[in-house]
Amino acid sequence: MKLDKIIAVRTAKTLYRDGNLAIKVFNEDFSKSDVLNEALNQSRVENTLLNVPQIHEVAKIDGKWAIVSDYIDGKTLTRLIEEEPSKKSALIAQMADIQLEINRQKVAKLNKHSEKMREKIDACGLNATVRYELLTRLRSLRNDEVLCHGDLTLSNIIIDNDGKPFIIDWSHATQGSAAADTARAYLRFRLAGYIDEADEYLDIYCEKANTPKQVIHKWFPIVAATQLAKGLETEYEFLSEWANVVEYE
Ligand SMILES: Nc1ncnc2c1ncn2[C@@H]1O[C@H](COP(=O)(O)OP(=O)(O)O)[C@@H](O)[C@H]1O
Ligand SMILES: [Mg+2]
């Protein structure tokens, strides 16, 4: 495998292209089980109706774990919006359609979203009183078992040269509630500084899904707390405000 053509560089990983293959190489200290979990999730989602790059190999390259899958020749929604801002609304609407399509799928063997969220709330660093409120809220919300992407963003959708949308980056995939998955997508827009786009996404999604916005809003404190567990200092103030839902008597 040739690793001379870089597609993307992240803090803990680098993406390369070698012909028809995309090679996601994780840094040496990246958790092995997280890499294998990502590959397992992706391979499970390959069996749905969604367009997902097929995995060819999980390998160790120069001491680093790597996931080798189809290279999708196309552009992410982020790139398409940058190139043609006039198409922004249409592309955000397309992402909402993709969200709906993802949440129509079922992948029975994936981890449970509610369990993952419970663990993250436990680890979010907020005080016990706030955590109690969040866990109570989590139990009270409708808990489905549909496919959740867990990190749906404009950069995790690639439109190939035939106009076919491919969904990538399945490391956070679980089975859970569509509303929770949508709340997370909304939060990701907000954290990236796309406030208008976040609201536009929510409006169009709720219209297409015939879902009241209040149903998505109820998940905001929970998804904020789960994101807090990542411990990113720059996000702390915003997220802790969103996660703090305690009503003192
Ligand atoms: N299979 C692929 N084909 C083409 N480009 C890809 C592929 N996988 C990833 N990329 C590109 O690399 C970027 C980062 O990959 P991604 O798997 O989303 O990593 P991260 O976990 O860091 O977000 C994507 O936004 C996309 O531009
Ligand atoms: Mg990504």
Short mmCIF file of C-alpha atoms and ligand atoms in Angstrom, two decimals:
data_model
loop_
_atom_site.label_atom_id
_atom_site.label_comp_id
_atom_site.label_asym_id
_atom_site.label_seq_id
_atom_site.Cartn_x
_atom_site.Cartn_y
_atom_site.Cartn_z
CA MET A 1 0.00 0.00 0.00
CA LYS A 2 1.31 3.43 -0.93
CA LEU A 3 0.87 6.18 1.64
CA ASP A 4 2.00 9.19 -0.34
CA LYS A 5 -1.33 10.80 -1.20
CA ILE A 6 -2.87 12.48 1.83
CA ILE A 7 -6.63 13.14 1.78
CA ALA A 8 -7.07 14.55 5.28
CA VAL A 9 -5.04 15.08 8.44
CA ARG A 10 -6.62 15.00 11.91
CA THR A 11 -5.08 15.16 15.38
CA ALA A 12 -4.92 11.42 15.84
CA LYS A 13 -5.24 10.06 12.30
CA THR A 14 -4.34 10.59 8.67
CA LEU A 15 -6.34 9.58 5.62
CA TYR A 16 -4.54 8.48 2.46
CA ARG A 17 -5.63 7.51 -1.01
CA ASP A 18 -4.06 4.67 -2.94
CA GLY A 19 -5.93 4.18 -6.21
CA ASN A 20 -9.40 2.90 -5.38
CA LEU A 21 -8.62 2.59 -1.71
CA ALA A 22 -8.89 4.99 1.23
CA ILE A 23 -6.56 4.18 4.11
CA LYS A 24 -7.38 5.62 7.52
CA VAL A 25 -4.22 5.39 9.61
CA PHE A 26 -4.54 5.96 13.36
CA ASN A 27 -1.72 7.25 15.53
CA GLU A 28 0.29 4.74 17.55
CA ASP A 29 -1.42 5.64 20.83
CA PHE A 30 -4.95 5.34 19.40
CA SER A 31 -7.01 2.76 21.25
CA LYS A 32 -6.95 -0.57 19.41
CA SER A 33 -10.46 -1.40 20.51
CA ASP A 34 -11.76 1.94 19.17
CA VAL A 35 -10.20 1.21 15.76
CA LEU A 36 -11.61 -2.31 15.66
CA ASN A 37 -14.98 -1.05 16.87
CA GLU A 38 -15.06 1.52 14.06
CA ALA A 39 -14.26 -1.17 11.50
CA LEU A 40 -16.84 -3.53 12.98
CA ASN A 41 -19.53 -0.83 12.99
CA GLN A 42 -18.78 0.10 9.40
CA SER A 43 -18.83 -3.51 8.24
CA ARG A 44 -22.19 -4.02 9.94
CA VAL A 45 -23.63 -0.92 8.32
CA GLU A 46 -22.42 -2.18 4.92
CA ASN A 47 -25.31 -4.66 5.09
CA THR A 48 -27.98 -1.94 5.09
CA LEU A 49 -29.51 -0.04 2.16
CA LEU A 50 -27.11 2.86 2.74
CA ASN A 51 -24.13 3.64 0.53
CA VAL A 52 -21.11 3.01 2.71
CA PRO A 53 -17.51 2.45 1.58
CA GLN A 54 -16.79 -1.28 1.85
CA ILE A 55 -13.96 -2.30 4.15
CA HIS A 56 -11.23 -4.37 2.52
CA GLU A 57 -8.77 -4.77 5.33
CA VAL A 58 -7.86 -3.82 8.86
CA ALA A 59 -4.10 -3.76 9.00
CA LYS A 60 -1.11 -2.68 11.00
CA ILE A 61 1.12 -0.35 9.00
CA ASP A 62 4.45 0.66 10.55
CA GLY A 63 3.08 -0.06 13.99
CA LYS A 64 -0.15 1.86 13.41
CA TRP A 65 -3.64 0.46 13.00
CA ALA A 66 -5.32 1.24 9.69
CA ILE A 67 -8.74 0.70 8.13
CA VAL A 68 -8.66 0.18 4.39
CA SER A 69 -11.91 0.80 2.50
CA ASP A 70 -13.22 1.95 -0.88
CA TYR A 71 -12.07 5.40 -1.88
CA ILE A 72 -15.15 7.42 -2.81
CA ASP A 73 -14.32 9.69 -5.70
CA GLY A 74 -16.34 12.80 -5.02
CA LYS A 75 -16.74 15.74 -2.66
CA THR A 76 -17.95 16.10 0.90
CA LEU A 77 -21.00 18.30 1.54
CA THR A 78 -18.64 20.74 3.30
CA ARG A 79 -16.61 21.11 0.13
CA LEU A 80 -19.69 21.40 -2.11
CA ILE A 81 -21.06 24.23 0.06
CA GLU A 82 -17.69 26.00 0.01
CA GLU A 83 -17.58 25.76 -3.76
CA GLU A 84 -21.18 26.77 -4.36
CA PRO A 85 -22.66 28.67 -1.42
CA SER A 86 -25.89 29.25 -3.35
CA LYS A 87 -26.60 25.52 -3.00
CA LYS A 88 -26.23 25.54 0.77
CA SER A 89 -29.91 25.15 1.62
CA ALA A 90 -30.38 22.34 -0.88
CA LEU A 91 -27.35 20.50 0.49
CA ILE A 92 -28.50 20.91 4.09
CA ALA A 93 -31.87 19.50 3.00
CA GLN A 94 -30.03 16.58 1.41
CA MET A 95 -28.26 15.93 4.70
CA ALA A 96 -31.67 15.86 6.42
CA ASP A 97 -32.85 13.27 3.88
CA ILE A 98 -29.74 11.22 4.64
CA GLN A 99 -30.42 11.51 8.37
CA LEU A 100 -33.92 10.12 7.76
CA GLU A 101 -32.57 7.32 5.59
CA ILE A 102 -29.99 6.33 8.20
CA ASN A 103 -32.63 6.26 10.93
CA ARG A 104 -34.86 4.02 8.79
CA GLN A 105 -32.23 1.27 8.98
CA LYS A 106 -31.83 -1.32 11.69
CA VAL A 107 -28.53 -2.93 12.66
CA ALA A 108 -29.31 -5.19 15.58
CA LYS A 109 -25.79 -5.96 16.71
CA LEU A 110 -24.57 -2.42 17.27
CA ASN A 111 -24.10 -1.08 20.78
CA LYS A 112 -27.07 0.56 22.43
CA HIS A 113 -27.07 4.35 22.21
CA SER A 114 -28.73 4.73 25.62
CA GLU A 115 -26.01 2.67 27.30
CA LYS A 116 -23.28 4.67 25.61
CA MET A 117 -24.95 7.92 26.69
CA ARG A 118 -25.29 6.69 30.25
CA GLU A 119 -21.57 5.96 30.40
CA LYS A 120 -20.72 9.35 28.92
CA ILE A 121 -22.98 11.18 31.37
CA ASP A 122 -21.23 9.37 34.21
CA ALA A 123 -17.92 10.60 32.78
CA CYS A 124 -18.99 14.13 31.80
CA GLY A 125 -17.45 15.80 34.84
CA LEU A 126 -20.60 17.68 35.90
CA ASN A 127 -21.72 17.40 39.50
CA ALA A 128 -23.82 14.52 40.82
CA THR A 129 -27.01 16.59 40.98
CA VAL A 130 -26.83 17.55 37.31
CA ARG A 131 -25.89 14.01 36.32
CA TYR A 132 -28.90 12.69 38.21
CA GLU A 133 -31.19 15.03 36.27
CA LEU A 134 -29.62 14.00 32.99
CA LEU A 135 -29.96 10.29 33.72
CA THR A 136 -33.57 10.78 34.79
CA ARG A 137 -34.25 12.62 31.57
CA LEU A 138 -32.50 9.92 29.55
CA ARG A 139 -34.73 7.24 31.09
CA SER A 140 -37.84 9.29 30.40
CA LEU A 141 -37.19 9.80 26.69
CA ARG A 142 -38.36 7.46 24.01
CA ASN A 143 -35.78 4.82 23.38
CA ASP A 144 -35.93 3.28 19.90
CA GLU A 145 -33.52 0.90 18.26
CA VAL A 146 -32.89 2.42 14.85
CA LEU A 147 -29.48 2.97 13.34
CA CYS A 148 -27.85 6.15 14.67
CA HIS A 149 -24.73 7.49 12.98
CA GLY A 150 -23.64 9.36 16.10
CA ASP A 151 -21.57 11.97 14.26
CA LEU A 152 -23.46 13.05 11.18
CA THR A 153 -21.79 16.16 9.78
CA LEU A 154 -21.36 17.75 6.38
CA SER A 155 -17.84 16.30 6.21
CA ASN A 156 -19.02 12.75 6.83
CA ILE A 157 -21.12 12.72 3.66
CA ILE A 158 -19.39 12.37 0.30
CA ILE A 159 -21.32 12.84 -2.93
CA ASP A 160 -19.60 10.74 -5.58
CA ASN A 161 -19.14 11.80 -9.18
CA ASP A 162 -22.47 10.16 -10.14
CA GLY A 163 -24.31 12.15 -7.47
CA LYS A 164 -24.66 9.18 -5.12
CA PRO A 165 -24.31 10.07 -1.41
CA PHE A 166 -21.92 7.94 0.65
CA ILE A 167 -21.87 8.09 4.44
CA ILE A 168 -18.52 7.63 6.17
CA ASP A 169 -16.99 7.68 9.65
CA TRP A 170 -19.05 5.13 11.58
CA SER A 171 -17.00 5.13 14.78
CA HIS A 172 -19.93 6.37 16.88
CA ALA A 173 -22.68 4.26 15.30
CA THR A 174 -25.19 2.72 17.70
CA GLN A 175 -28.83 1.73 17.78
CA GLY A 176 -31.09 4.23 19.48
CA SER A 177 -33.51 7.08 18.87
CA ALA A 178 -33.59 9.12 15.67
CA ALA A 179 -34.29 12.27 17.71
CA ALA A 180 -31.09 11.78 19.72
CA ASP A 181 -29.08 11.29 16.52
CA THR A 182 -30.58 14.46 15.06
CA ALA A 183 -29.92 16.42 18.26
CA ARG A 184 -26.27 15.36 18.01
CA ALA A 185 -26.06 16.46 14.36
CA TYR A 186 -27.54 19.81 15.42
CA LEU A 187 -24.99 20.12 18.22
CA ARG A 188 -22.12 19.34 15.82
CA PHE A 189 -23.25 22.19 13.55
CA ARG A 190 -23.35 24.51 16.58
CA LEU A 191 -19.93 23.46 17.84
CA ALA A 192 -18.50 24.12 14.41
CA GLY A 193 -19.89 27.66 14.62
CA TYR A 194 -22.66 27.07 12.08
CA ILE A 195 -25.58 28.54 14.05
CA ASP A 196 -27.89 29.46 11.16
CA GLU A 197 -27.13 26.19 9.43
CA ALA A 198 -27.93 24.27 12.64
CA ASP A 199 -31.35 25.92 12.84
CA GLU A 200 -31.97 25.41 9.15
CA TYR A 201 -31.08 21.73 9.51
CA LEU A 202 -33.43 21.29 12.42
CA ASP A 203 -36.29 23.10 10.65
CA ILE A 204 -36.00 21.07 7.49
CA TYR A 205 -35.47 17.79 9.32
CA CYS A 206 -38.52 18.29 11.55
CA GLU A 207 -40.62 19.14 8.53
CA LYS A 208 -39.47 16.12 6.55
CA ALA A 209 -39.76 13.76 9.53
CA ASN A 210 -43.03 15.28 10.76
CA THR A 211 -41.34 15.48 14.16
CA PRO A 212 -42.03 18.31 16.62
CA LYS A 213 -38.92 20.34 17.37
CA GLN A 214 -39.59 19.94 21.07
CA VAL A 215 -38.82 16.22 20.76
CA ILE A 216 -35.32 17.01 19.47
CA HIS A 217 -34.83 19.81 22.02
CA LYS A 218 -35.41 17.38 24.89
CA TRP A 219 -32.21 15.57 23.88
CA PHE A 220 -30.00 18.69 23.83
CA PRO A 221 -28.84 18.54 27.48
CA ILE A 222 -28.04 14.85 27.08
CA VAL A 223 -26.05 15.13 23.88
CA ALA A 224 -24.25 18.16 25.31
CA ALA A 225 -23.24 16.15 28.39
CA THR A 226 -22.02 13.23 26.29
CA GLN A 227 -19.91 15.61 24.23
CA LEU A 228 -18.51 17.10 27.46
CA ALA A 229 -17.06 13.69 28.26
CA LYS A 230 -14.52 14.33 25.48
CA GLY A 231 -12.97 16.92 27.76
CA LEU A 232 -12.35 19.61 25.14
CA GLU A 233 -11.67 22.83 27.01
CA THR A 234 -12.86 25.09 24.19
CA GLU A 235 -16.31 23.49 24.29
CA TYR A 236 -16.69 23.40 28.07
CA GLU A 237 -18.59 26.63 28.71
CA PHE A 238 -21.11 26.16 25.93
CA LEU A 239 -21.73 22.49 26.68
CA SER A 240 -21.98 22.76 30.45
CA GLU A 241 -24.60 25.49 30.03
CA TRP A 242 -26.60 23.25 27.71
CA ALA A 243 -26.23 20.24 29.94
CA ASN A 244 -27.24 22.00 33.13
CA VAL A 245 -30.96 21.33 33.44
CA VAL A 246 -31.30 21.22 37.20
CA GLU A 247 -34.38 22.92 38.59
CA TYR A 248 -33.75 23.54 42.27
CA GLU A 249 -36.77 23.31 44.54
N1 LIG B 1 -13.60 6.29 1.93
C1 LIG B 1 -13.29 7.55 1.67
N2 LIG B 1 -13.24 8.00 0.39
C2 LIG B 1 -12.92 9.30 0.13
N3 LIG B 1 -12.62 10.21 1.06
C3 LIG B 1 -12.66 9.83 2.35
C4 LIG B 1 -12.98 8.49 2.71
N4 LIG B 1 -12.95 8.40 4.06
C5 LIG B 1 -12.61 9.62 4.50
N5 LIG B 1 -12.43 10.50 3.49
C6 LIG B 1 -12.06 11.92 3.61
O1 LIG B 1 -11.31 12.11 4.80
C7 LIG B 1 -12.01 12.96 5.73
C8 LIG B 1 -11.82 12.43 7.15
O2 LIG B 1 -12.28 11.08 7.24
P1 LIG B 1 -13.18 10.57 8.43
O3 LIG B 1 -13.30 9.09 8.31
O4 LIG B 1 -14.44 11.34 8.47
O5 LIG B 1 -12.24 10.91 9.68
P2 LIG B 1 -12.55 11.63 11.06
O6 LIG B 1 -12.88 10.51 12.00
O7 LIG B 1 -11.29 12.30 11.43
O8 LIG B 1 -13.66 12.62 10.86
C9 LIG B 1 -13.46 12.96 5.25
O9 LIG B 1 -14.14 14.13 5.63
C10 LIG B 1 -13.29 12.81 3.75
O10 LIG B 1 -13.00 14.08 3.19
MG MG B 2 -15.35 12.56 9.83
#
